[in-house]
Short mmCIF file of C-alpha atoms and ligand atoms in Angstrom, two decimals:
data_model
loop_
_atom_site.label_atom_id
_atom_site.label_comp_id
_atom_site.label_asym_id
_atom_site.label_seq_id
_atom_site.Cartn_x
_atom_site.Cartn_y
_atom_site.Cartn_z
CA MET A 1 39.40 -70.65 35.70
CA THR A 2 42.82 -71.52 37.14
CA LEU A 3 44.44 -69.68 40.00
CA GLN A 4 46.49 -66.77 38.65
CA ALA A 5 47.01 -64.31 41.48
CA LEU A 6 47.30 -63.95 45.24
CA LEU A 7 45.98 -60.74 46.79
CA PHE A 8 47.24 -59.94 50.27
CA ASP A 9 45.90 -57.71 53.01
CA VAL A 10 48.74 -56.25 55.10
CA ASP A 11 47.75 -55.32 58.66
CA GLY A 12 47.08 -58.43 60.69
CA THR A 13 47.72 -60.68 57.69
CA LEU A 14 51.33 -60.19 56.54
CA ALA A 15 52.29 -58.98 60.01
CA ASP A 16 50.67 -58.48 63.39
CA THR A 17 50.92 -54.71 63.15
CA GLU A 18 47.97 -53.31 65.05
CA ARG A 19 48.51 -53.70 68.82
CA ASP A 20 52.26 -53.08 69.02
CA GLY A 21 52.67 -51.06 65.82
CA HIS A 22 49.86 -48.78 64.67
CA ARG A 23 48.36 -48.37 68.15
CA VAL A 24 51.68 -47.31 69.66
CA ALA A 25 52.38 -44.93 66.76
CA PHE A 26 48.96 -43.27 67.19
CA ASN A 27 49.70 -42.71 70.91
CA LEU A 28 53.14 -41.23 70.14
CA ALA A 29 51.57 -38.82 67.66
CA PHE A 30 48.93 -37.79 70.21
CA ALA A 31 51.62 -37.15 72.83
CA ASP A 32 53.70 -35.10 70.35
CA ALA A 33 50.61 -32.95 69.72
CA GLY A 34 50.14 -32.40 73.45
CA LEU A 35 46.97 -34.50 73.57
CA ASP A 36 46.29 -36.75 76.55
CA TRP A 37 44.51 -39.36 74.43
CA ASP A 38 45.51 -42.90 75.36
CA TRP A 39 44.46 -45.72 73.04
CA THR A 40 44.74 -48.74 75.33
CA GLU A 41 44.88 -52.27 73.90
CA GLU A 42 41.25 -52.77 74.87
CA LEU A 43 39.99 -49.49 73.40
CA TYR A 44 41.99 -50.06 70.21
CA GLY A 45 40.13 -53.36 69.70
CA GLN A 46 36.91 -51.33 69.53
CA LEU A 47 38.45 -48.67 67.30
CA LEU A 48 39.52 -51.32 64.77
CA LYS A 49 35.87 -51.52 63.76
CA VAL A 50 36.69 -48.60 61.48
CA THR A 51 39.49 -49.09 58.93
CA GLY A 52 41.84 -46.28 57.93
CA GLY A 53 43.80 -44.25 60.46
CA LYS A 54 42.19 -40.87 59.75
CA GLU A 55 38.74 -42.42 59.76
CA ARG A 56 39.61 -44.19 63.05
CA ILE A 57 40.59 -40.91 64.75
CA LEU A 58 37.26 -39.35 63.73
CA PHE A 59 35.40 -42.44 64.97
CA TYR A 60 37.25 -42.10 68.31
CA LEU A 61 36.13 -38.47 68.67
CA ASP A 62 32.56 -39.26 67.67
CA ARG A 63 32.20 -42.27 69.92
CA PHE A 64 34.72 -42.16 72.77
CA ASN A 65 35.84 -38.55 73.24
CA ARG A 66 32.84 -36.31 72.64
CA CYS A 67 34.08 -33.68 75.11
CA PHE A 68 37.16 -32.82 73.08
CA GLU A 69 36.91 -29.28 71.78
CA ARG A 70 37.34 -29.74 68.04
CA PRO A 71 39.48 -27.31 66.06
CA ALA A 72 37.69 -25.42 63.26
CA GLU A 73 39.69 -27.25 60.59
CA LEU A 74 39.01 -30.77 61.89
CA ASP A 75 40.02 -32.64 58.72
CA ALA A 76 43.37 -30.84 58.53
CA PHE A 77 43.93 -31.42 62.24
CA ILE A 78 43.28 -35.15 61.85
CA ALA A 79 45.44 -35.32 58.72
CA GLY A 80 48.31 -33.69 60.64
CA LEU A 81 48.01 -36.15 63.51
CA HIS A 82 47.92 -38.98 60.99
CA ARG A 83 51.05 -37.76 59.17
CA SER A 84 52.88 -37.75 62.48
CA LYS A 85 51.55 -41.22 63.29
CA THR A 86 52.75 -42.53 59.91
CA ALA A 87 56.25 -41.14 60.55
CA HIS A 88 56.40 -42.87 63.94
CA TYR A 89 55.11 -46.11 62.46
CA ALA A 90 57.60 -46.12 59.57
CA ARG A 91 60.44 -45.47 62.01
CA MET A 92 59.29 -48.34 64.23
CA LEU A 93 59.24 -50.68 61.24
CA ALA A 94 62.69 -49.53 60.10
CA GLU A 95 63.93 -50.38 63.59
CA GLY A 96 62.68 -53.93 62.99
CA CYS A 97 59.93 -53.84 65.63
CA ILE A 98 57.41 -55.91 63.65
CA PRO A 99 58.22 -59.29 62.04
CA LEU A 100 56.20 -61.05 59.34
CA ARG A 101 53.74 -63.69 60.54
CA PRO A 102 54.76 -67.38 60.33
CA GLY A 103 54.72 -68.82 56.82
CA VAL A 104 54.40 -65.49 54.99
CA ALA A 105 57.96 -65.23 53.64
CA ARG A 106 58.03 -68.93 52.71
CA LEU A 107 54.68 -68.78 50.91
CA LEU A 108 55.66 -65.65 48.96
CA ASP A 109 58.84 -67.42 47.78
CA GLU A 110 56.90 -70.52 46.76
CA ALA A 111 54.24 -68.46 44.98
CA ARG A 112 56.86 -66.54 43.00
CA ALA A 113 58.61 -69.78 42.04
CA ALA A 114 55.24 -71.17 40.87
CA GLY A 115 54.65 -68.10 38.68
CA LEU A 116 51.65 -66.81 40.60
CA ARG A 117 51.04 -63.07 40.30
CA LEU A 118 51.09 -61.10 43.57
CA ALA A 119 49.36 -57.93 44.76
CA ILE A 120 48.59 -56.02 47.94
CA ALA A 121 45.10 -54.71 48.79
CA THR A 122 45.07 -52.76 52.05
CA THR A 123 43.54 -49.71 53.67
CA THR A 124 46.81 -48.64 55.26
CA THR A 125 48.96 -45.77 53.96
CA PRO A 126 51.23 -46.80 51.00
CA LEU A 127 54.38 -45.75 52.90
CA ASN A 128 53.52 -48.24 55.64
CA VAL A 129 53.43 -51.10 53.14
CA THR A 130 56.80 -50.31 51.63
CA ALA A 131 58.31 -49.75 55.10
CA LEU A 132 57.12 -53.20 56.18
CA LEU A 133 58.38 -54.92 53.02
CA ASP A 134 61.74 -53.09 53.23
CA SER A 135 62.31 -54.00 56.85
CA THR A 136 61.27 -57.65 56.59
CA LEU A 137 61.95 -58.93 53.05
CA GLY A 138 64.36 -56.29 51.76
CA PRO A 139 63.90 -53.30 49.39
CA GLU A 140 63.74 -55.48 46.26
CA SER A 141 60.61 -57.23 47.57
CA LYS A 142 58.43 -54.27 46.54
CA ASP A 143 58.90 -55.42 42.95
CA TRP A 144 57.47 -58.86 43.71
CA PHE A 145 54.03 -57.21 43.87
CA GLU A 146 52.56 -56.16 40.55
CA VAL A 147 50.17 -53.76 42.26
CA ILE A 148 50.29 -52.20 45.72
CA ALA A 149 46.74 -50.95 46.23
CA ALA A 150 46.73 -48.95 49.46
CA GLY A 151 45.23 -46.14 51.50
CA ASP A 152 43.30 -43.30 49.89
CA ILE A 153 43.70 -44.68 46.34
CA VAL A 154 40.00 -45.50 46.60
CA PRO A 155 37.75 -43.25 48.71
CA ALA A 156 35.71 -46.07 50.28
CA LYS A 157 37.93 -48.24 52.47
CA LYS A 158 37.22 -51.83 53.63
CA PRO A 159 34.63 -53.26 54.22
CA ALA A 160 33.83 -51.71 50.82
CA PRO A 161 35.09 -53.93 47.96
CA ASP A 162 36.69 -50.99 46.09
CA ILE A 163 40.35 -51.68 46.92
CA TYR A 164 40.10 -55.29 45.66
CA LEU A 165 38.15 -54.21 42.57
CA TRP A 166 40.80 -51.58 41.85
CA ALA A 167 43.69 -54.06 42.22
CA MET A 168 42.01 -56.63 39.95
CA GLN A 169 41.21 -53.97 37.36
CA GLN A 170 44.84 -52.81 37.31
CA MET A 171 45.98 -56.41 36.74
CA GLY A 172 43.29 -57.33 34.21
CA LEU A 173 42.04 -60.14 36.44
CA GLU A 174 38.63 -61.67 37.10
CA PRO A 175 37.65 -62.46 40.71
CA GLN A 176 37.57 -66.19 39.80
CA GLN A 177 41.31 -66.07 39.01
CA CYS A 178 42.25 -64.77 42.46
CA LEU A 179 42.75 -65.96 46.00
CA ALA A 180 42.75 -63.37 48.81
CA PHE A 181 44.33 -63.40 52.28
CA GLU A 182 42.67 -61.51 55.14
CA ASP A 183 42.59 -61.39 58.95
CA SER A 184 39.41 -59.47 59.81
CA ASP A 185 35.65 -59.35 59.26
CA ASN A 186 35.99 -56.02 57.45
CA GLY A 187 38.52 -57.61 55.11
CA VAL A 188 36.31 -60.66 54.51
CA ARG A 189 33.36 -58.41 53.60
CA SER A 190 35.53 -56.48 51.16
CA VAL A 191 36.85 -59.63 49.43
CA LEU A 192 33.46 -61.32 49.13
CA ASP A 193 31.72 -58.18 47.86
CA ALA A 194 34.47 -57.89 45.21
CA GLY A 195 33.31 -61.31 43.97
CA ILE A 196 36.37 -63.26 45.15
CA LYS A 197 35.32 -66.63 46.51
CA ALA A 198 38.73 -68.12 47.36
CA LEU A 199 39.54 -66.53 50.70
CA LEU A 200 41.97 -67.65 53.37
CA VAL A 201 41.70 -65.99 56.80
CA THR A 202 44.50 -66.08 59.37
CA VAL A 203 43.17 -64.68 62.63
CA ASN A 204 45.01 -62.65 65.27
CA GLY A 205 44.30 -61.62 68.85
CA TYR A 206 41.95 -58.81 67.84
CA THR A 207 39.99 -60.76 65.20
CA ARG A 208 39.78 -64.37 66.48
CA GLU A 209 36.12 -64.07 67.58
CA GLN A 210 34.87 -62.24 64.48
CA ASP A 211 32.43 -63.60 61.90
CA PHE A 212 34.22 -65.01 58.85
CA THR A 213 31.17 -66.50 57.12
CA GLY A 214 31.97 -67.02 53.46
CA ALA A 215 35.71 -67.57 53.95
CA SER A 216 37.06 -70.78 52.37
CA LEU A 217 39.40 -71.56 55.25
CA VAL A 218 40.12 -69.97 58.65
CA LEU A 219 43.47 -70.72 60.34
CA ASP A 220 45.42 -69.34 63.27
CA GLN A 221 48.41 -68.81 60.94
CA LEU A 222 49.75 -70.02 57.58
CA GLY A 223 52.09 -72.37 59.43
CA GLU A 224 55.51 -73.79 58.64
CA PRO A 225 56.72 -77.39 58.15
CA ASP A 226 57.69 -77.52 61.83
CA GLN A 227 54.79 -75.34 63.03
CA PRO A 228 51.42 -76.66 61.82
CA ALA A 229 48.50 -74.31 61.35
CA GLN A 230 45.49 -74.73 63.61
CA VAL A 231 42.19 -75.00 61.71
CA LEU A 232 39.31 -72.83 62.97
CA ALA A 233 36.97 -73.46 60.01
CA GLY A 234 37.30 -75.49 56.81
CA SER A 235 39.59 -78.38 55.89
CA ALA A 236 43.19 -78.63 57.07
CA PRO A 237 45.86 -78.11 54.41
CA SER A 238 47.21 -81.57 53.44
CA ARG A 239 50.74 -80.91 54.73
CA GLY A 240 49.53 -79.15 57.89
CA TYR A 241 50.72 -75.75 56.64
CA VAL A 242 49.70 -73.57 53.71
CA ASP A 243 51.71 -74.09 50.53
CA VAL A 244 50.95 -73.44 46.86
CA THR A 245 49.38 -76.91 46.44
CA ALA A 246 46.99 -76.14 49.30
CA LEU A 247 46.13 -72.77 47.72
CA ARG A 248 45.36 -74.39 44.36
CA GLU A 249 43.07 -76.92 46.11
CA LEU A 250 41.36 -74.20 48.07
CA HIS A 251 40.82 -72.14 44.92
CA LEU A 252 39.36 -75.12 43.07
CA GLN A 253 36.94 -75.93 45.90
CA ALA A 254 35.87 -72.29 46.20
CA GLN A 255 34.92 -72.11 42.50
CA ALA A 256 32.84 -75.33 42.65
C1 XBP B 301 44.11 -51.79 58.32
C2 XBP B 301 43.69 -50.48 58.75
C3 XBP B 301 44.67 -49.38 58.79
C4 XBP B 301 45.68 -49.50 59.88
C5 XBP B 301 46.33 -48.16 60.13
O1 XBP B 301 42.98 -52.53 57.89
O2 XBP B 301 42.54 -50.25 59.05
O3 XBP B 301 43.95 -48.21 58.95
O4 XBP B 301 45.06 -49.92 61.08
O5 XBP B 301 46.91 -47.67 58.98
P1 XBP B 301 43.10 -53.69 56.81
P2 XBP B 301 46.72 -46.14 58.53
O6 XBP B 301 44.10 -54.67 57.35
O7 XBP B 301 41.73 -54.28 56.75
O8 XBP B 301 43.55 -53.10 55.50
O9 XBP B 301 46.84 -45.32 59.77
O10 XBP B 301 47.84 -45.89 57.54
O11 XBP B 301 45.36 -46.03 57.92
MG1 MG B 302 43.84 -56.62 58.03
#
């Protein structure tokens, strides 16, 4: 089957959002609520084990803050904190705090010109995706993506495959027709368990040491003509950066 569609994770993949974006927004929400919780860069690396902001807050209480006296309505309390965090995060994006990673805008342009279908598959809140696209590529860029699969649209977040399965179902696609982009071990698990074999990982500071077994190619970034990608596993793209030709080759090899 030929390559038909590119499925993109958002956090860590389209943009390096976690350390200076989500983490900061969580801390602002905690401060607004009068909580003295401080998610340091180091602690946040451990909290990233769990995807989904609400799930991550619960994981923090279970694992790192057992002494906190929990309110009777814990789910509602967490949901309120998370709403506040999302508002802070969207404001930070609108202020232009977080750029896209190298090669992302170029590759999206090339993929559209080549007629590839595009989708998003992420655990983050839908508003965060549109805020990122608006602030980096402009409001019209939302329409480049046929499906934006995000947040609570499926109950089981990554590493479960559900978000990728949902996106492919919406688009009428088979896993063999897709190539996915991820940055983390949780994302890799989700893609592979959805049956997608063509998988390109671009690592970031939090994920560099993780296990990406099963990924077709692991790079430090997609790269640009004047900024070659560094290969961490797999074969280097022929031009030194990821373009549509490299994606087609990768997809072909992954199906073999
Ligand atoms: C991203 C996440 C998200 C964000 C925070 O994982 O786990 O939870 O960290 O966003 P992935 P929300 O890149 O694997 O999709 O607070 O909106 O959940
Ligand atoms: Mg990610």
